[in-house]
Short mmCIF file of C-alpha atoms in Angstrom, two decimals:
data_model
loop_
_atom_site.label_atom_id
_atom_site.label_comp_id
_atom_site.label_asym_id
_atom_site.label_seq_id
_atom_site.Cartn_x
_atom_site.Cartn_y
_atom_site.Cartn_z
CA UNK A 1 6.80 -31.39 38.19
CA UNK A 2 10.09 -31.78 36.52
CA UNK A 3 12.66 -29.54 34.81
CA UNK A 4 16.07 -29.41 33.01
CA UNK A 5 18.72 -26.78 33.13
CA UNK A 6 21.54 -26.73 30.50
CA UNK A 7 24.32 -24.61 31.59
CA UNK A 8 25.76 -22.75 28.70
CA UNK A 9 23.67 -22.10 25.46
CA UNK A 10 26.63 -22.26 23.44
CA UNK A 11 29.97 -24.05 23.93
CA UNK A 12 32.91 -23.80 21.74
CA UNK A 13 36.01 -26.30 21.73
CA UNK A 14 38.94 -27.12 19.58
CA UNK A 15 39.10 -30.31 17.57
CA UNK A 16 40.82 -33.02 19.92
CA UNK A 17 39.73 -31.10 23.25
CA UNK A 18 37.46 -32.45 25.78
CA UNK A 19 33.74 -31.71 25.33
CA UNK A 20 31.78 -31.15 28.42
CA UNK A 21 27.89 -30.20 28.06
CA UNK A 22 26.16 -29.57 31.52
CA UNK A 23 22.67 -30.65 32.70
CA UNK A 24 21.21 -30.29 35.76
CA UNK A 25 17.45 -31.73 36.50
CA UNK A 26 14.82 -31.31 39.08
CA UNK A 27 12.32 -34.41 39.60
CA UNK A 28 10.22 -35.34 42.65
CA UNK A 29 10.74 -39.10 41.50
CA UNK A 30 13.50 -41.22 40.20
CA UNK A 31 14.00 -40.10 36.78
CA UNK A 32 15.22 -41.33 33.57
CA UNK A 33 17.52 -39.25 31.78
CA UNK A 34 18.55 -38.53 28.10
CA UNK A 35 20.70 -36.73 25.74
CA UNK A 36 19.70 -36.16 22.23
CA UNK A 37 21.86 -34.44 19.53
CA UNK A 38 20.18 -32.57 16.62
CA UNK A 39 21.83 -31.64 13.28
CA UNK A 40 20.44 -28.63 11.50
CA UNK A 41 16.81 -29.22 10.13
CA UNK A 42 16.77 -32.63 11.25
CA UNK A 43 14.97 -34.31 14.09
CA UNK A 44 16.59 -35.61 17.37
CA UNK A 45 18.69 -38.55 17.66
CA UNK A 46 19.19 -40.44 20.84
CA UNK A 47 22.74 -40.41 22.11
CA UNK A 48 22.30 -42.07 25.37
CA UNK A 49 19.99 -42.58 28.40
CA UNK A 50 20.05 -43.41 32.11
CA UNK A 51 17.29 -45.77 33.21
CA UNK A 52 18.52 -46.65 36.78
CA UNK A 53 21.10 -49.29 35.81
CA UNK A 54 24.67 -48.10 35.85
CA UNK A 55 25.27 -44.47 36.69
CA UNK A 56 27.96 -44.23 33.83
CA UNK A 57 26.30 -44.42 30.60
CA UNK A 58 27.92 -44.89 27.26
CA UNK A 59 26.42 -43.66 24.06
CA UNK A 60 27.02 -43.30 20.52
CA UNK A 61 29.78 -41.53 18.87
CA UNK A 62 32.15 -41.84 21.84
CA UNK A 63 29.67 -39.57 24.26
CA UNK A 64 29.22 -40.70 27.72
CA UNK A 65 27.27 -39.37 30.68
CA UNK A 66 27.44 -39.72 34.58
CA UNK A 67 24.32 -39.64 36.70
CA UNK A 68 25.02 -37.96 40.25
CA UNK A 69 21.98 -38.12 42.31
CA UNK A 70 23.68 -35.90 45.02
CA UNK A 71 24.21 -33.11 42.41
CA UNK A 72 21.30 -33.83 40.43
CA UNK A 73 23.45 -33.61 37.40
CA UNK A 74 23.68 -35.68 34.10
CA UNK A 75 26.72 -34.07 32.41
CA UNK A 76 27.63 -35.19 28.77
CA UNK A 77 31.37 -35.72 28.01
CA UNK A 78 33.50 -36.77 24.98
CA UNK A 79 37.31 -36.98 25.47
CA UNK A 80 38.19 -35.71 22.22
CA UNK A 81 36.07 -33.65 19.93
CA UNK A 82 35.57 -34.38 16.37
CA UNK A 83 34.52 -31.58 13.59
CA UNK A 84 31.32 -33.95 13.22
CA UNK A 85 30.24 -33.42 16.63
CA UNK A 86 29.26 -29.86 15.80
CA UNK A 87 25.43 -29.95 16.67
CA UNK A 88 22.72 -28.92 19.12
CA UNK A 89 22.42 -31.08 22.25
CA UNK A 90 19.49 -31.29 24.44
CA UNK A 91 19.20 -33.07 27.76
CA UNK A 92 15.64 -34.37 28.79
CA UNK A 93 13.99 -35.99 31.91
CA UNK A 94 10.98 -38.08 32.42
CA UNK A 95 9.59 -39.83 35.41
CA UNK A 96 10.67 -43.56 35.68
CA UNK A 97 7.57 -44.81 37.19
CA UNK A 98 3.82 -44.70 36.09
CA UNK A 99 2.42 -44.34 32.66
CA UNK A 100 3.22 -40.71 31.84
CA UNK A 101 6.12 -40.98 29.46
CA UNK A 102 6.13 -37.13 28.69
CA UNK A 103 9.79 -35.96 28.38
CA UNK A 104 10.80 -32.32 29.54
CA UNK A 105 13.54 -30.77 27.49
CA UNK A 106 16.43 -28.19 28.27
CA UNK A 107 16.74 -25.30 26.01
CA UNK A 108 19.74 -26.83 24.35
CA UNK A 109 23.65 -26.20 24.02
CA UNK A 110 24.95 -25.52 20.62
CA UNK A 111 28.45 -27.08 20.39
CA UNK A 112 30.89 -25.58 17.92
CA UNK A 113 34.26 -27.24 17.16
CA UNK A 114 37.08 -25.20 15.81
CA UNK A 115 39.88 -26.78 13.51
CA UNK B 1 12.24 -50.20 9.18
CA UNK B 2 10.37 -48.91 12.17
CA UNK B 3 10.02 -45.06 12.61
CA UNK B 4 8.20 -41.88 12.40
CA UNK B 5 7.28 -40.09 9.17
CA UNK B 6 6.40 -36.47 9.37
CA UNK B 7 5.11 -34.56 6.13
CA UNK B 8 5.56 -32.28 4.44
CA UNK B 9 9.29 -31.33 5.35
CA UNK B 10 8.52 -27.76 4.29
CA UNK B 11 5.10 -25.91 4.38
CA UNK B 12 4.03 -22.53 3.67
CA UNK B 13 0.96 -20.91 5.24
CA UNK B 14 -0.89 -17.65 4.23
CA UNK B 15 -2.42 -15.44 6.86
CA UNK B 16 -5.55 -16.71 8.05
CA UNK B 17 -5.13 -20.28 6.68
CA UNK B 18 -5.31 -23.41 8.75
CA UNK B 19 -2.79 -26.02 8.02
CA UNK B 20 -2.25 -29.57 8.89
CA UNK B 21 0.96 -31.36 9.74
CA UNK B 22 1.05 -35.12 9.38
CA UNK B 23 2.66 -37.47 11.56
CA UNK B 24 2.72 -41.44 11.25
CA UNK B 25 4.53 -43.99 13.33
CA UNK B 26 4.97 -47.66 12.89
CA UNK B 27 6.49 -48.37 16.22
CA UNK B 28 3.37 -49.50 17.75
CA UNK B 29 3.84 -46.87 20.47
CA UNK B 30 0.70 -45.69 22.35
CA UNK B 31 2.20 -42.31 23.31
CA UNK B 32 2.79 -39.37 20.75
CA UNK B 33 3.64 -35.90 21.04
CA UNK B 34 4.07 -32.51 19.12
CA UNK B 35 6.83 -30.08 19.95
CA UNK B 36 7.55 -26.67 18.68
CA UNK B 37 11.20 -25.39 18.29
CA UNK B 38 12.46 -21.95 18.06
CA UNK B 39 15.99 -20.77 18.20
CA UNK B 40 17.20 -20.52 21.65
CA UNK B 41 13.93 -21.84 23.23
CA UNK B 42 14.58 -25.60 23.11
CA UNK B 43 11.45 -27.89 22.59
CA UNK B 44 8.04 -26.84 23.84
CA UNK B 45 5.39 -29.28 24.08
CA UNK B 46 2.03 -28.56 22.22
CA UNK B 47 -0.06 -31.55 22.57
CA UNK B 48 0.44 -35.19 23.64
CA UNK B 49 -1.79 -38.30 23.55
CA UNK B 50 -1.10 -41.35 25.60
CA UNK B 51 -3.90 -43.42 23.96
CA UNK B 52 -6.20 -43.42 20.98
CA UNK B 53 -9.15 -40.76 21.22
CA UNK B 54 -7.48 -39.04 24.13
CA UNK B 55 -5.10 -36.30 24.17
CA UNK B 56 -3.91 -33.35 26.50
CA UNK B 57 -2.71 -29.82 25.95
CA UNK B 58 0.82 -29.27 26.72
CA UNK B 59 2.56 -25.89 27.55
CA UNK B 60 1.88 -23.96 24.22
CA UNK B 61 -1.56 -25.70 23.03
CA UNK B 62 -3.37 -21.93 22.01
CA UNK B 63 -3.92 -21.91 18.28
CA UNK B 64 -3.31 -25.62 17.74
CA UNK B 65 -5.58 -28.57 17.55
CA UNK B 66 -4.85 -32.50 17.18
CA UNK B 67 -6.74 -35.69 16.84
CA UNK B 68 -5.81 -39.16 17.44
CA UNK B 69 -8.26 -41.51 15.76
CA UNK B 70 -5.74 -44.11 14.92
CA UNK B 71 -2.58 -45.49 17.05
CA UNK B 72 -0.43 -44.73 14.00
CA UNK B 73 -1.36 -41.29 13.47
CA UNK B 74 -1.38 -37.93 15.36
CA UNK B 75 -1.84 -34.91 12.88
CA UNK B 76 -1.52 -31.31 14.16
CA UNK B 77 -3.40 -28.45 12.73
CA UNK B 78 -1.99 -25.04 13.04
CA UNK B 79 -5.07 -22.60 12.92
CA UNK B 80 -5.57 -19.05 12.11
CA UNK B 81 -5.79 -18.33 15.78
CA UNK B 82 -1.99 -19.16 16.13
CA UNK B 83 -0.57 -15.71 15.66
CA UNK B 84 3.11 -16.62 15.13
CA UNK B 85 3.22 -20.07 13.72
CA UNK B 86 6.76 -19.87 11.82
CA UNK B 87 8.77 -22.56 13.58
CA UNK B 88 10.03 -26.09 13.31
CA UNK B 89 7.63 -28.68 14.46
CA UNK B 90 8.73 -32.07 15.80
CA UNK B 91 6.54 -35.19 16.25
CA UNK B 92 7.63 -37.93 18.52
CA UNK B 93 6.53 -41.29 20.11
CA UNK B 94 7.68 -42.88 23.27
CA UNK B 95 8.16 -46.63 24.01
CA UNK B 96 8.91 -47.56 27.61
CA UNK B 97 11.95 -45.44 27.87
CA UNK B 98 13.30 -42.91 25.16
CA UNK B 99 11.38 -40.87 22.56
CA UNK B 100 11.73 -41.15 19.06
CA UNK B 101 11.43 -38.22 16.60
CA UNK B 102 10.31 -37.42 13.11
CA UNK B 103 12.55 -35.24 10.78
CA UNK B 104 10.50 -32.24 11.39
CA UNK B 105 8.33 -29.79 9.38
CA UNK B 106 9.29 -26.27 8.86
CA UNK B 107 6.35 -24.01 8.70
CA UNK B 108 6.86 -20.60 7.31
CA UNK B 109 3.94 -17.82 7.21
CA UNK B 110 4.09 -15.93 3.99
#
């Protein structure tokens, strides 16, 4: 079984400040890990993914995440928040092997950016 | 352009009615999924299908049904047995790594 825990259902930062959204996972096999972003009344858009290559992954819109196996973490960061980053962010995990591509999602973190 | 199309974007259901949400993909993906999203609860898996003519229940399948007669299509029926159907419904398909999502259908009971 696999699971994802996102610490903090709501994170608020000032424009220009560091963004840090936390994600811890549980998986019995080597995982693939993902961060998605969702704007109101829209579907989910992939920000970045870890698929067992480099542990530091760069994504769109200046976001990056680091896979830390010893900490079972995959935290999302951005050095300087922009107003357009305000959205809900979801961390997800799936097994890296086999044919079961089912994703398990965290409960999401709503990011607010204050001017 | 390849992608996933969900329709309609907004849907209203009367008490006791069945309604069907459409999901079509042209990404040539084998696996397709339906998720339900409620505020503060993240995405919960309703049903998924990894191949045509086969599907499995997810975590909250009660009151829902699906079919997978074609690779491109995975419609979801919300039956009258689903007592609290008001939610945002998302369809997804997966390639080798990530999932691709449709734009969602917001279902409201009136």
